[in-house]
Each structure stands twice: as structure tokens, then as C-alpha cells.
Tab-separated table of C-alpha atoms in Angstrom:
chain	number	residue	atom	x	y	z
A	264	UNK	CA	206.097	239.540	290.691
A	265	UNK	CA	207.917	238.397	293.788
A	266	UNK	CA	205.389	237.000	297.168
A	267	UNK	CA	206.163	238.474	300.685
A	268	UNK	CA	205.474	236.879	303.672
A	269	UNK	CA	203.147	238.865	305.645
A	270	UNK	CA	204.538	238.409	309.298
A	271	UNK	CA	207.880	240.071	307.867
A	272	UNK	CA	206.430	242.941	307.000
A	273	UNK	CA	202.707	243.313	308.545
A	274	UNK	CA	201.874	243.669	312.201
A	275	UNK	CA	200.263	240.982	313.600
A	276	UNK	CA	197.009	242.525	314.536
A	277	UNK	CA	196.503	243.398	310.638
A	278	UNK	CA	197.687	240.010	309.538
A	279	UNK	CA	194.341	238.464	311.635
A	280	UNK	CA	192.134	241.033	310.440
A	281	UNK	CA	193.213	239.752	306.794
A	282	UNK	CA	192.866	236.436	308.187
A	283	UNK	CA	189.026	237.008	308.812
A	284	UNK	CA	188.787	237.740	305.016
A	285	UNK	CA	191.161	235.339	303.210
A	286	UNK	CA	192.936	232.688	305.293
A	287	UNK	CA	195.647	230.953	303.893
A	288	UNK	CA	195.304	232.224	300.148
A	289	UNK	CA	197.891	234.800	298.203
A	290	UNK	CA	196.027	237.922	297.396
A	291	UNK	CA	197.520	240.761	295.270
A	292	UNK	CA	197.730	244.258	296.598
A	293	UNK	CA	197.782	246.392	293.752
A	294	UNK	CA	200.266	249.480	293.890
A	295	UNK	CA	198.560	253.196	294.500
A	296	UNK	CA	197.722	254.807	291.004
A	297	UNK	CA	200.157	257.869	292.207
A	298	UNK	CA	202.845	255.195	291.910
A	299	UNK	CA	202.438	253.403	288.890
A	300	UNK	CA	204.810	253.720	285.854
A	301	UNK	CA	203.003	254.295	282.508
A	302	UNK	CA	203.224	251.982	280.156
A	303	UNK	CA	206.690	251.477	278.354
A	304	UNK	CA	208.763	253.501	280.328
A	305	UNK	CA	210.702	250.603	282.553
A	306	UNK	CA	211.821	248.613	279.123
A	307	UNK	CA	212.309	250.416	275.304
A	308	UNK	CA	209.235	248.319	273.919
A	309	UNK	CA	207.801	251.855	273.128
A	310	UNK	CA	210.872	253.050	271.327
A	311	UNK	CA	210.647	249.763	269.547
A	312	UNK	CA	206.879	249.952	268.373
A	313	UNK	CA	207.033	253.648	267.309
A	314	UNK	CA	210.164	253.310	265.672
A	315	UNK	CA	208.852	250.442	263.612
A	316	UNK	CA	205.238	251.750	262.858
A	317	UNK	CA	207.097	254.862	261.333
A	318	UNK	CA	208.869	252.412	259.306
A	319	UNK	CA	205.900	250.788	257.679
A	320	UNK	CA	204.203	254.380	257.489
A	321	UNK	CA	207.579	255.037	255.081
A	322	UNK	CA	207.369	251.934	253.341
A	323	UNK	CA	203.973	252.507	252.663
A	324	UNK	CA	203.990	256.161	251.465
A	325	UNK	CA	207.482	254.111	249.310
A	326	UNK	CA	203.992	252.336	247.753
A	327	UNK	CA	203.787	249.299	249.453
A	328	UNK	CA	200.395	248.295	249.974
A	329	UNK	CA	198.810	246.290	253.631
A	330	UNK	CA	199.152	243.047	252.342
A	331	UNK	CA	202.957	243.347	251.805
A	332	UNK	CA	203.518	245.195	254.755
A	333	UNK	CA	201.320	242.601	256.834
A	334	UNK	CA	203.705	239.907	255.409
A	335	UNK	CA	206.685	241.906	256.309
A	336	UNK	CA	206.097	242.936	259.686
A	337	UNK	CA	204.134	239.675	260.509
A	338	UNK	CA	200.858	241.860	261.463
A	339	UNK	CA	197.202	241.727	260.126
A	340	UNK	CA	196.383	243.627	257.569
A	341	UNK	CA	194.130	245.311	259.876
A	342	UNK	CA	197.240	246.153	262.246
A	343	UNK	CA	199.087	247.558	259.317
A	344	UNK	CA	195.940	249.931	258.368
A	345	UNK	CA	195.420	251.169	261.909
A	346	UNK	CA	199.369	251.942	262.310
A	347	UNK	CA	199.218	253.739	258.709
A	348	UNK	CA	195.854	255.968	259.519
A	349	UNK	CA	197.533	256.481	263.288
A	350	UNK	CA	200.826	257.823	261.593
A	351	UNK	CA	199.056	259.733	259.017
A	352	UNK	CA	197.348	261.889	261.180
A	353	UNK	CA	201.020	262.125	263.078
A	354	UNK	CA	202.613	263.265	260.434
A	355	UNK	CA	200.672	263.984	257.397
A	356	UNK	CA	201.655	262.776	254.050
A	357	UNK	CA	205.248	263.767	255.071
A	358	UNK	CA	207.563	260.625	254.773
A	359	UNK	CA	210.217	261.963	257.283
């Protein structure tokens, strides 16, 4: 997150009102909910996460059971059975 300096881009009269509320401390204006991104869409992280949960869902219909796949993918156990049940209701027992 980059800072902006309130006199470049604020009139002045706003700037005291502001003033009269915070002086002198950074405050965070967060962007209008009509203008926010959903999650994942800016970077491929979600790409990346479905592409590998669909690869332990294979590797576990393969036979692999949660504590190998934990060790494999460096997740809990717990992870690994959430991503499985998520994936199986996905797809099914289908290992495409």
C-alpha cells in the first residue's frame, strides 16, 4: 500500500475537517465495495491452489491416504481432508 499526502490531493477545507477527527495520524480509507477485485484475480494464486488441490484429490483417489498427502503437500491432515471432501463433491469419484 503506497501513503498520499493529503494536501496533494484533498481540498483544504476537508483536510481540517479530518483534522478535527485525527490530527497528525495515517488513517486508511478503504476502497468502495463496487471497486474491489475478488480474491485471486490480480495474481494466479487461485490457479495455483485449485490446480494443486485437484492434484491431491487424484493422488488420493491413486490411494494415497491424508497422512501421505499431508507430508507431501506440507498441509495438515485436516487441510488435506477438507480439500479431498471439497473436490469430491466437485467432481464426484471421477479422477479427471
Amino acid at each position: 500500500m503506497s501513503y498520499v499526502k493529503a494536501e496533494n490531493i484533498l481540498p483544504f477545507e476537508l483536510i481540517e475537517q479530518i483534522q478535527s477527527y485525527i490530527d497528525g495520524a495515517s488513517i486508511y480509507i478503504p476502497k468502495k465495495e463496487e471497486n474491489k477485485s475478488p480474491w485471486g484475480t490480480k495474481t494466479t494464486t487461485r490457479l495455483e491452489l485449485e490446480q494443486r488441490n485437484i492434484a491431491i484429490y487424484k493422488r488420493y483417489l491413486q490411494g494415497k491416504n491424508y497422512k501421505i498427502l499431508a507430508v507431501e503437500f506440507y498441509l495438515s491432515e485436516k487441510s488435506i481432508q477438507r480439500i479431498v471432501l471439497e473436490q469430491r463433491r466437485i467432481y464426484g469419484n471421477k479422477s479427471e
